[in-house]
Short mmCIF file of C-alpha atoms and ligand atoms in Angstrom, two decimals:
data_model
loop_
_atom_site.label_atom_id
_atom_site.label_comp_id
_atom_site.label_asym_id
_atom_site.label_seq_id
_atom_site.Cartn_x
_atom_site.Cartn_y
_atom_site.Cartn_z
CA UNK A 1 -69.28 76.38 46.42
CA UNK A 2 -67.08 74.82 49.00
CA UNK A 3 -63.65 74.55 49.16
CA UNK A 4 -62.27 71.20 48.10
CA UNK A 5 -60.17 69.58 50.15
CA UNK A 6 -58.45 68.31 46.86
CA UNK A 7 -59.34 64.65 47.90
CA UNK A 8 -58.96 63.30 44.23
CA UNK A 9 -56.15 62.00 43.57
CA UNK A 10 -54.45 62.05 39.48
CA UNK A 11 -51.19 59.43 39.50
CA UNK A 12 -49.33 59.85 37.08
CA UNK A 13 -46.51 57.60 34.78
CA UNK A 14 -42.98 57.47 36.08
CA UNK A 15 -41.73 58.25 32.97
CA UNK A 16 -43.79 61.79 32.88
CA UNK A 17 -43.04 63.24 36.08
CA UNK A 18 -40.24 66.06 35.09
CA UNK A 19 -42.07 68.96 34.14
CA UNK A 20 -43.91 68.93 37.06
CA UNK A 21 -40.75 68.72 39.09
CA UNK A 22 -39.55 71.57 37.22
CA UNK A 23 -43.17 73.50 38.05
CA UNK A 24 -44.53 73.42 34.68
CA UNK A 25 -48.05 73.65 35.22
CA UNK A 26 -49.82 71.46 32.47
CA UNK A 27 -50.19 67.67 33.24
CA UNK A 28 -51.44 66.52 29.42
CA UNK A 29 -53.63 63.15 29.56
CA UNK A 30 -50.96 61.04 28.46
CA UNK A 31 -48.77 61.88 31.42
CA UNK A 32 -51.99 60.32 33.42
CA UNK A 33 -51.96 56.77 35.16
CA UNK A 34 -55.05 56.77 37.41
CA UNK A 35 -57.35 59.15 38.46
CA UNK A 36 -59.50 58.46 41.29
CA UNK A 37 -61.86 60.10 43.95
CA UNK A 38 -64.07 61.16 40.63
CA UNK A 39 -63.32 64.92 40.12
CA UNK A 40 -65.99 66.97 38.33
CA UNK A 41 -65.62 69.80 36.25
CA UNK A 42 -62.56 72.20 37.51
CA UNK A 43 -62.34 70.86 40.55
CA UNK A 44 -58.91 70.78 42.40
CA UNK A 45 -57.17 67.43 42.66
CA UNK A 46 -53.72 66.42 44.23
CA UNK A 47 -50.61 64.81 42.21
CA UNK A 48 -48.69 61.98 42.77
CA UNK A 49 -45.85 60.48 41.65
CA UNK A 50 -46.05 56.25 40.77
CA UNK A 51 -44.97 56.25 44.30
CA UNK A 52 -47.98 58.40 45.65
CA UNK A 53 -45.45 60.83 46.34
CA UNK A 54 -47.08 64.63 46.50
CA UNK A 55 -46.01 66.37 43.35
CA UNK A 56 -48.56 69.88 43.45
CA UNK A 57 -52.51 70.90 43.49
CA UNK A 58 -54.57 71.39 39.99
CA UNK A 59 -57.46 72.02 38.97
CA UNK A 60 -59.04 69.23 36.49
CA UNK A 61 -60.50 69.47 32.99
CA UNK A 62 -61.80 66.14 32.09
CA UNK A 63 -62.27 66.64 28.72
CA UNK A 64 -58.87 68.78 27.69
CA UNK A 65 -55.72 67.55 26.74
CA UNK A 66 -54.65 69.09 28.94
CA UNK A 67 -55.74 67.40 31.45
CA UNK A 68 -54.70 69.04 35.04
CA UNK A 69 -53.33 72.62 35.54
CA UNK A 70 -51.51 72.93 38.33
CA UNK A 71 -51.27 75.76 41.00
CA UNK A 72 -49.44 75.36 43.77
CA UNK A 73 -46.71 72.75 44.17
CA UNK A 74 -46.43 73.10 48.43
CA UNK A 75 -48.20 70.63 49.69
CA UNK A 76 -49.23 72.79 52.57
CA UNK A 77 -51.06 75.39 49.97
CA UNK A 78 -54.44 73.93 48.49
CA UNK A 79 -56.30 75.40 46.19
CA UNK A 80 -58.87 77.50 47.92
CA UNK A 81 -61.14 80.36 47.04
CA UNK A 82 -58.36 82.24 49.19
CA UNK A 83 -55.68 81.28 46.78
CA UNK A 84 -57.25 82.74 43.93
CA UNK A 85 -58.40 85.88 45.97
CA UNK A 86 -54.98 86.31 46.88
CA UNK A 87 -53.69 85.39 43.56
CA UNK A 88 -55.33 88.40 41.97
CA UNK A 89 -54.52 90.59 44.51
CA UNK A 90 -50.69 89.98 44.26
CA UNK A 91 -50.96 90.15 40.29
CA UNK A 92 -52.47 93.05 40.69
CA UNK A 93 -50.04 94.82 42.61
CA UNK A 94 -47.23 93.53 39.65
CA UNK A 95 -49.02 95.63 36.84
CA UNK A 96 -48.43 99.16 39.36
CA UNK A 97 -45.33 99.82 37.15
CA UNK A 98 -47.31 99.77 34.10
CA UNK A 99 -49.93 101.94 35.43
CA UNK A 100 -47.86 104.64 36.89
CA UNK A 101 -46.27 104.89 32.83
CA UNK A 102 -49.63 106.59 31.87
CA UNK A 103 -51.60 103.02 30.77
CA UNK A 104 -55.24 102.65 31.25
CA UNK A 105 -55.49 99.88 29.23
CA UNK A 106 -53.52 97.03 31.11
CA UNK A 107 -52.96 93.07 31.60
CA UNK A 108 -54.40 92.61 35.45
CA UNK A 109 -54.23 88.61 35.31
CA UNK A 110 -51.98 86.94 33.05
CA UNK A 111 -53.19 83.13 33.15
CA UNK A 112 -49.91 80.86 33.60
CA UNK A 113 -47.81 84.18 34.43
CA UNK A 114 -49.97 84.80 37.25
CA UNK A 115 -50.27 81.39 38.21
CA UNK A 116 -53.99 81.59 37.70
CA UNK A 117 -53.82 79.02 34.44
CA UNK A 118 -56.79 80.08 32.17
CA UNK A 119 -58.08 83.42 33.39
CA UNK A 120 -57.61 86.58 31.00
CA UNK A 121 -58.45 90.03 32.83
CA UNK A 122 -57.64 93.24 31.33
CA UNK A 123 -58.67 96.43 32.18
CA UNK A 124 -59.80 99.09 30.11
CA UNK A 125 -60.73 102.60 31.53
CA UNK A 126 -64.00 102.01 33.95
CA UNK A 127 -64.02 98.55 32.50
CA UNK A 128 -62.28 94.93 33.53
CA UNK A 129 -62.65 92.28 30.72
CA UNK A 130 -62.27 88.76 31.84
CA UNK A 131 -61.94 85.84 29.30
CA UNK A 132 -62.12 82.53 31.04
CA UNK A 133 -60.63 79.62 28.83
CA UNK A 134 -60.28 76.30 31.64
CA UNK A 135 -62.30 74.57 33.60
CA UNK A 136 -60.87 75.03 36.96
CA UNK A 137 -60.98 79.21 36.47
CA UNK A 138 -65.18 78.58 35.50
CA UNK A 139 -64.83 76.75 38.76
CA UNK A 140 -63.62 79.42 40.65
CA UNK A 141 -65.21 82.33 38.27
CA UNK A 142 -67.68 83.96 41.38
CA UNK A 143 -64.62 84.44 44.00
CA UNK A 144 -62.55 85.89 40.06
CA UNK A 145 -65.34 88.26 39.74
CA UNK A 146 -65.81 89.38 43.67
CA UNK A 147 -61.84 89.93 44.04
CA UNK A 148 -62.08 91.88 40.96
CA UNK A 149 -65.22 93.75 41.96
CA UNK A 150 -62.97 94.35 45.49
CA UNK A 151 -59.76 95.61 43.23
CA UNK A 152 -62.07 98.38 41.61
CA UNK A 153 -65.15 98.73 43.00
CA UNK A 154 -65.65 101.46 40.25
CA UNK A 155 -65.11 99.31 37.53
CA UNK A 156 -68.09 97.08 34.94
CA UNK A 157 -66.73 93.86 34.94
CA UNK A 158 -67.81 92.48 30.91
CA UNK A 159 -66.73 88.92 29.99
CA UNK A 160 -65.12 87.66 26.91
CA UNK A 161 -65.04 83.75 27.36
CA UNK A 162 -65.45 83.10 23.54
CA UNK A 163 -62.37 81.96 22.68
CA UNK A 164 -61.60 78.64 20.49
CA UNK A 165 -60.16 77.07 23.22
CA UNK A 166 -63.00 77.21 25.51
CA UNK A 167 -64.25 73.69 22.82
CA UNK A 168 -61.69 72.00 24.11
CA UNK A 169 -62.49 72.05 27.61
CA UNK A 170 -66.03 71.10 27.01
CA UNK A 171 -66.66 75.05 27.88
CA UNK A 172 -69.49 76.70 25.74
CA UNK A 173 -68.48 80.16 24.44
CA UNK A 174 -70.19 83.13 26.72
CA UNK A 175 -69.39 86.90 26.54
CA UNK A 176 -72.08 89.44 28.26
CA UNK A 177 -71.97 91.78 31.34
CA UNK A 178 -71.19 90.78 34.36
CA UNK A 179 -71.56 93.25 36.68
CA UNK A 180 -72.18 97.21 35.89
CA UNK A 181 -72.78 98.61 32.86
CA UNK A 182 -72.42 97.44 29.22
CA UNK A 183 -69.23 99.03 26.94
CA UNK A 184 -70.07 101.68 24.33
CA UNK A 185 -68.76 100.12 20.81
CA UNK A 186 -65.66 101.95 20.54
CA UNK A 187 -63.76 103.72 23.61
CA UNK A 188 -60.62 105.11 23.49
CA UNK A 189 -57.66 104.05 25.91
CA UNK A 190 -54.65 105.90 27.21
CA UNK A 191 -51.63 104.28 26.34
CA UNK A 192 -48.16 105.84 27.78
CA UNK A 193 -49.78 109.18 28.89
CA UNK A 194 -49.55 110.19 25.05
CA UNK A 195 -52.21 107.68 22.58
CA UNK A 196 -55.18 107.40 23.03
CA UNK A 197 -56.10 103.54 21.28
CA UNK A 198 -59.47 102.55 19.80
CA UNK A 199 -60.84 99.47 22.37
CA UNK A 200 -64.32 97.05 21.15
CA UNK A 201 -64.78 95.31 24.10
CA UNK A 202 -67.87 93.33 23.01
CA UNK A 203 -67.02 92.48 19.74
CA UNK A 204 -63.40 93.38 18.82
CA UNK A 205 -60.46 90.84 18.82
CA UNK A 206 -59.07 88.71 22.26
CA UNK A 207 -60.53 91.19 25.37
CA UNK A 208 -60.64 93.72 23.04
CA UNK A 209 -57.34 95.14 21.84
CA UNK A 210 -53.75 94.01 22.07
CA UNK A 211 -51.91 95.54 24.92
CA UNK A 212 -49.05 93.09 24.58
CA UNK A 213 -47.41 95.32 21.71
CA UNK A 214 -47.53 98.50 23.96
CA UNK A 215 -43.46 98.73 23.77
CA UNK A 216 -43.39 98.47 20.31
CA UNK A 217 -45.63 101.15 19.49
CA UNK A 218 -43.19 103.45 21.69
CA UNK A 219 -40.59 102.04 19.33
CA UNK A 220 -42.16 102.79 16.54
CA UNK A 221 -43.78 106.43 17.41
CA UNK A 222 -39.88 106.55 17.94
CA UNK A 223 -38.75 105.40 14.25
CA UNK A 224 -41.49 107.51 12.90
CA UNK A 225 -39.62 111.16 12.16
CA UNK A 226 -40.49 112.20 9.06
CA UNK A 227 -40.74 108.34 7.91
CA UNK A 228 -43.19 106.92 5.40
CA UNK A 229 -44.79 104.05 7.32
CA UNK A 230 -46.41 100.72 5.70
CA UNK A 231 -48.11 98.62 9.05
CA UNK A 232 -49.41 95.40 8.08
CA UNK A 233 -52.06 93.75 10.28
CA UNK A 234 -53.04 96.51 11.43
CA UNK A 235 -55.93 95.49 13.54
CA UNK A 236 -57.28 98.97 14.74
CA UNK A 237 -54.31 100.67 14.21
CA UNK A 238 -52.79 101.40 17.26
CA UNK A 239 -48.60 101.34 15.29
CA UNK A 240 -50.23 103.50 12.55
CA UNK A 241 -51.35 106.45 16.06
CA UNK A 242 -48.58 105.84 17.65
CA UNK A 243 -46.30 106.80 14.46
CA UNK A 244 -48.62 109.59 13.34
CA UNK A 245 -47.36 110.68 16.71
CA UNK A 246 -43.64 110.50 16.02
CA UNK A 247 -44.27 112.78 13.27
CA UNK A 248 -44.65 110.47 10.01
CA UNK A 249 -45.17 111.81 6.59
CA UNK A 250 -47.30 108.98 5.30
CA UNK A 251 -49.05 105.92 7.16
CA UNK A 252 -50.08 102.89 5.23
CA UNK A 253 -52.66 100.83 7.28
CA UNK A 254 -53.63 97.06 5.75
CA UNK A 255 -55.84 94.68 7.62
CA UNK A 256 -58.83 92.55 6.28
CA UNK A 257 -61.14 93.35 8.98
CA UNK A 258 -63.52 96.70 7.54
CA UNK A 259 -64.78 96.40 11.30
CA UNK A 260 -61.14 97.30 12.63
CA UNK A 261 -60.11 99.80 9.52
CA UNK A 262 -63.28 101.80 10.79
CA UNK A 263 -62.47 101.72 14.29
CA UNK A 264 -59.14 103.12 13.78
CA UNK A 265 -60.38 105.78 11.63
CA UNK A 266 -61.78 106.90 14.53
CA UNK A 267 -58.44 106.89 16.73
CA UNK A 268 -57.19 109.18 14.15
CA UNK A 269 -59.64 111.93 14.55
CA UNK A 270 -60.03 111.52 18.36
CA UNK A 271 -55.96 111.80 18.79
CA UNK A 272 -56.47 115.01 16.72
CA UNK A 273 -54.02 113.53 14.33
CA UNK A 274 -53.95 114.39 10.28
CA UNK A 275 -55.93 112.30 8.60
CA UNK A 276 -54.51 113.15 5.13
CA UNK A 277 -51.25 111.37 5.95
CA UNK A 278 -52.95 107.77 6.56
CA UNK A 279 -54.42 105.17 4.56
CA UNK A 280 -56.65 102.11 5.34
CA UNK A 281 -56.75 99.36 2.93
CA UNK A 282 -58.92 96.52 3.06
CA UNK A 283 -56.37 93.89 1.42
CA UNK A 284 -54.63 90.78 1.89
CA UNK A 285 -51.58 91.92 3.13
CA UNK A 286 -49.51 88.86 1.37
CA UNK A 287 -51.29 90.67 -1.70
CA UNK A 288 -50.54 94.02 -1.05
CA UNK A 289 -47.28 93.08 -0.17
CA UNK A 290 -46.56 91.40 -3.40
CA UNK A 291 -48.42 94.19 -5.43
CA UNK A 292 -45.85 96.88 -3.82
CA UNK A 293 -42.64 94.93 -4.67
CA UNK A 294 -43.65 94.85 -8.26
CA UNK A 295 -44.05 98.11 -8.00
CA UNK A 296 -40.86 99.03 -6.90
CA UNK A 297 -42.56 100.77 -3.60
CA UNK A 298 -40.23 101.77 -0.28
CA UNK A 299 -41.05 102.57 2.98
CA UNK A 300 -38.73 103.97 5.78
CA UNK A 301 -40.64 101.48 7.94
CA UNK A 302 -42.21 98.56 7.44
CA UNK A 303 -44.13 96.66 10.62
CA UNK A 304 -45.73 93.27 10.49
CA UNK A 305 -47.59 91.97 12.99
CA UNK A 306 -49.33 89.07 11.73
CA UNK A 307 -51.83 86.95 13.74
CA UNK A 308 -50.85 83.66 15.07
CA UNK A 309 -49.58 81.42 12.14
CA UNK A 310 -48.65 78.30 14.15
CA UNK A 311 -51.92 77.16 16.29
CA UNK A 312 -50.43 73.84 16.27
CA UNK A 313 -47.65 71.55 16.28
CA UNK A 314 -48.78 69.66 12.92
CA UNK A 315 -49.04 73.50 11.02
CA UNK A 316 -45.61 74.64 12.39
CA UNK A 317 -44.06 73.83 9.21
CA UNK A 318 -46.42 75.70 7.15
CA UNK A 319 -46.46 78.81 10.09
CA UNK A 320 -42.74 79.33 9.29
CA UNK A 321 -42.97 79.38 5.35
CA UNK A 322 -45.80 81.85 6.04
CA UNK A 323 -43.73 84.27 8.17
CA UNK A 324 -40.55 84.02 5.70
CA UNK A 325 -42.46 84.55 2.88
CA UNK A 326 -44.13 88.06 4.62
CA UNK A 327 -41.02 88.71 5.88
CA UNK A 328 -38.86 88.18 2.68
CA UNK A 329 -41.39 91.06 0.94
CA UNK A 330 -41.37 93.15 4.07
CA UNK A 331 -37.28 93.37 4.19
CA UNK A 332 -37.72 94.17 -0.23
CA UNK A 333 -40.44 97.11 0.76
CA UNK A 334 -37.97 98.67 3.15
CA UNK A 335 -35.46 101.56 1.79
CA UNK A 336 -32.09 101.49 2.62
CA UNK A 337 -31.36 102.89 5.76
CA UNK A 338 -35.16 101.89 7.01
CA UNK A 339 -35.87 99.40 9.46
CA UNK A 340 -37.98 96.25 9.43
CA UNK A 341 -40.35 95.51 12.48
CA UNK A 342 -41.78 91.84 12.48
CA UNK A 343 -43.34 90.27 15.05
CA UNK A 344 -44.73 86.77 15.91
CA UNK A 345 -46.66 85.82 18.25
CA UNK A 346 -47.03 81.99 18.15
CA UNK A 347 -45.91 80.26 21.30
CA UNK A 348 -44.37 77.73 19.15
CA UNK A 349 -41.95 79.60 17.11
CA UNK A 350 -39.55 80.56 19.66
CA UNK A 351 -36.79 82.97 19.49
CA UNK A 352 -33.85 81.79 18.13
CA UNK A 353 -36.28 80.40 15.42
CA UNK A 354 -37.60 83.42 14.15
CA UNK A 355 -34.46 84.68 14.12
CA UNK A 356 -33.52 82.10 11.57
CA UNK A 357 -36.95 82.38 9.73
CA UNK A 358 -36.23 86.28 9.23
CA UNK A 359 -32.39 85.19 8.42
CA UNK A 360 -33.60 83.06 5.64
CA UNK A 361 -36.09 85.70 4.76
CA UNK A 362 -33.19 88.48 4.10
CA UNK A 363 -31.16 85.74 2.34
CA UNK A 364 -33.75 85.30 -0.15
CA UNK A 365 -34.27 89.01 -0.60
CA UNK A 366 -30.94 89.58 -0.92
CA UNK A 367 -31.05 92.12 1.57
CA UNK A 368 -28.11 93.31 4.06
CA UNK A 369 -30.80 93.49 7.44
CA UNK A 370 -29.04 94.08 10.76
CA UNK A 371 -30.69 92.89 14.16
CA UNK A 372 -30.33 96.36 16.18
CA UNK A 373 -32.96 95.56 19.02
CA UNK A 374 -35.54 92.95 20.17
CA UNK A 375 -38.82 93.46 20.89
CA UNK A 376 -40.85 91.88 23.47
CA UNK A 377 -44.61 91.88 25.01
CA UNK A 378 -44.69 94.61 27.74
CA UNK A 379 -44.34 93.47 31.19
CA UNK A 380 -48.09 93.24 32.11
CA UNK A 381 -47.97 89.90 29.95
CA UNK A 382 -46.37 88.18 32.83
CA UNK A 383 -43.94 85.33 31.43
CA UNK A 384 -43.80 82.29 33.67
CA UNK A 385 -40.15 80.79 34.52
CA UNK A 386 -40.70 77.54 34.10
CA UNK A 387 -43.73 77.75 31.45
CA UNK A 388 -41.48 79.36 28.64
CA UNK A 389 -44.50 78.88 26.27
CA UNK A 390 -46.30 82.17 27.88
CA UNK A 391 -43.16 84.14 26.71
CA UNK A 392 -44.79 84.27 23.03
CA UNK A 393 -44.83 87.58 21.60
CA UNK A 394 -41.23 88.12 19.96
CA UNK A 395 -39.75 90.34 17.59
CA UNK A 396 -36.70 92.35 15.93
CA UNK A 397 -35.86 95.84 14.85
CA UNK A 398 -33.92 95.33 11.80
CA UNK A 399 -32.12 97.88 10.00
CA UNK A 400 -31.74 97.65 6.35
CA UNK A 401 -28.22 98.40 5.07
N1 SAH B 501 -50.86 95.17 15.11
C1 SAH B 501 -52.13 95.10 15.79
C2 SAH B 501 -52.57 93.68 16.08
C3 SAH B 501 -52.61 92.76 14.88
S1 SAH B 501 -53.68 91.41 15.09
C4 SAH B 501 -52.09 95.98 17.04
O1 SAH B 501 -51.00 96.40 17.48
O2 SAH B 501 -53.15 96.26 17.62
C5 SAH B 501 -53.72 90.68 13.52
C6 SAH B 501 -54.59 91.40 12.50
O3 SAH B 501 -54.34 90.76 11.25
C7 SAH B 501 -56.10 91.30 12.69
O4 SAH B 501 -56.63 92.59 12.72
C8 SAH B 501 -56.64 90.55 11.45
O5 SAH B 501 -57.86 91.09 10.97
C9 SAH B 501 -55.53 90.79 10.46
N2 SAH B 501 -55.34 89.79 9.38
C10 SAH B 501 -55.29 88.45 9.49
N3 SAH B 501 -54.95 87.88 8.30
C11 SAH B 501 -54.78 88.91 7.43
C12 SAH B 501 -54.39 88.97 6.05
N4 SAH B 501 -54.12 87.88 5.35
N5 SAH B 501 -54.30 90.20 5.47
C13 SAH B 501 -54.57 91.32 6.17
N6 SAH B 501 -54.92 91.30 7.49
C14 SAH B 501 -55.02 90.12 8.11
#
């Protein structure tokens, strides 16, 4: 490959000029007057304005509706295999803090947080997982692996590029080795110096697991004293360890996934943890939920971590009746005294409106909740400043009164 010179040139409409001003990154196809010089594939092209005014360099993807991400907005830095290198490099050298905590599972490359729009790569023990999800990081995917490869020479380098949104950039779906050897089914991943966190690299969830709730789990482990614990969504159970931990009396875990139930059965034993306090249920957790409150159940803590609800603008509506209706049984399951921790991590639902959601939510429960902290994704999941959409894991400690 050779280094465009980024000789295509995408105009776009007067009227849609202001978020790249402001150093958003996503030019969407509407935005788009003209596009000349015929840009394949990824390929870096420069910005204008109506006026042929520079605005920034991207990277095209002819197909998405997104049509152009951009990376660099000085018209003296193109987009170069030494961008990227050095992109990596510097993200890397943000996630130190993280390490030094006791993580080995971390967030290396944190697509628009990094400024690398597209590229996933988390590493896990001896292993980097990279999920590629635009064009213009497939473009540059053999400098991605090499500066990765450089990083930690030590490391397999496995790649997850199976995501949905790989369709709509025309990208087929790939995962398989890379470079090194290929991930037993299960390991098991240090989090905080203290948990050790069941990981399926080939064929669990995302890269594998979900780092982004790392402060959470402290938080919980935290709440977890002596505390009868009900953790929906578990996934592979990383709240339920991490509460064992804090010394719970009883943990509750519901997912619909067998595949991740079994996987944290696992953590359990190989955290040396008492598996005669914990439960995995294979239910519907808007089932179980319901089941429990016409039971009369109560938990000292209830967490619910739900997948994404709102994959779109058009389902928003529907997203939010989802989350109040989990939430409004969640703040009913929780003794007084207990706390509530609810999460969501749709990009669109941002935080003052999940605040209002889980408002609404204690309104119809009649419950008395108090907000007494917010919860975040850990640092590792880089939020850009001017893309606020990459800040999209939220959520809030609520204590029941
Ligand atoms: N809390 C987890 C991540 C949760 S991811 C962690 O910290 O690692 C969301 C999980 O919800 C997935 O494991 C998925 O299998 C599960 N899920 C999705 N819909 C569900 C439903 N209706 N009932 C139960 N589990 C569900």
């Amino acid at each position: 490959m050779t280094d465009s010179s980024s000789k295509a040139v995408v105009k776009l409409n007067a009227d849609r000029q202001k978020s790249l001003l402001r150093h958003h990154p996503w030019v969407f196809s509407k935005a788009i007057q003209s596009v000349t010089g015929d840009p394949k594939n990824g390929e870096p092209v420069t910005i204008v304005d109506d006026k042929e005014n520079f605005l920034a360099y991207g990277l095209y993807s002819p197909r998405s509706q997104i049509r152009v991400r951009a990376l660099s907005f000085d018209e003296n830095t193109k987009i170069s295999e030494e961008l990227i290198h050095d992109r990596i490099v510097q993200a890397n050298q943000l996630r130190a803090r993280v390490f030094a905590r006791g993580n080995d599972g971390v967030r290396l490359v944190s697509s628009e947080g990094d400024l690398l729009p597209g590229l996933i790569a988390d590493k896990y023990n001896e292993y980097i997982v990279i999920s590629i999800s635009s064009c213009g990081m497939e473009y540059y995917k053999d400098v991605i692996v090499s500066t990765l490869h450089e990083l930690y020479p030590e490391c397999s380098i496995y790649e997850r590029s199976d995501t949905k949104s790989r369709t709509k950039e025309g990208l087929e779906e790939h995962k398989g080795v890379i470079l090194g050897k290929e991930p037993e089914d299960t390991i098991y991943v240090k989090e905080e110096g203290q948990v050790y966190i069941p990981v399926d690299i080939k064929n669990g969830h995302k890269t594998g697991a979900y780092l982004d709730q790392r402060l959470s789990r402290i938080k919980v482990g935290s709440l977890s004293k002596n505390a009868s614990v009900l953790n929906c969504f578990s996934y592979t159970g990383g709240f339920g360890l991490w509460a064992l931990k804090g010394g719970a009396s009883k943990i509750e875990n519901v997912d619909v996934s067998e595949h991740a139930l079994n996987a944290a059965k696992t953590g359990v034993a190989f955290n040396h943890l008492d598996p005669g306090r914990c439960k995995f249920l294979k239910k519907d957790v808007f089932a179980y939920l319901r089941e429990q409150v016409e039971k009369g159940t109560k938990y000292d803590l209830v967490v619910l971590d739900p997948p994404k609800f709102a994959e779109s603008a058009a389902n928003l509506k529907k997203a939010c009746r989802g989350y109040q209706d989990i939430n409004r049984l969640g703040l009913m399951l929780v003794k007084k005294g207990g706390h509530l921790l609810t999460f969501s991590c749709s990009g669109l639902v941002d935080p003052a409106l999940f605040q209002k959601i889980v408002a609404d939510a204690a309104l119809d429960a009649k419950v008395d909740g108090r907000v007494v902290g917010t919860l975040r994704q850990d640092e590792d999941h880089v939020v850009s400043l001017p893309c606020p959409e990459t800040f999209y894991l939220k959520g809030l400690d609520i204590a029941v009164m």
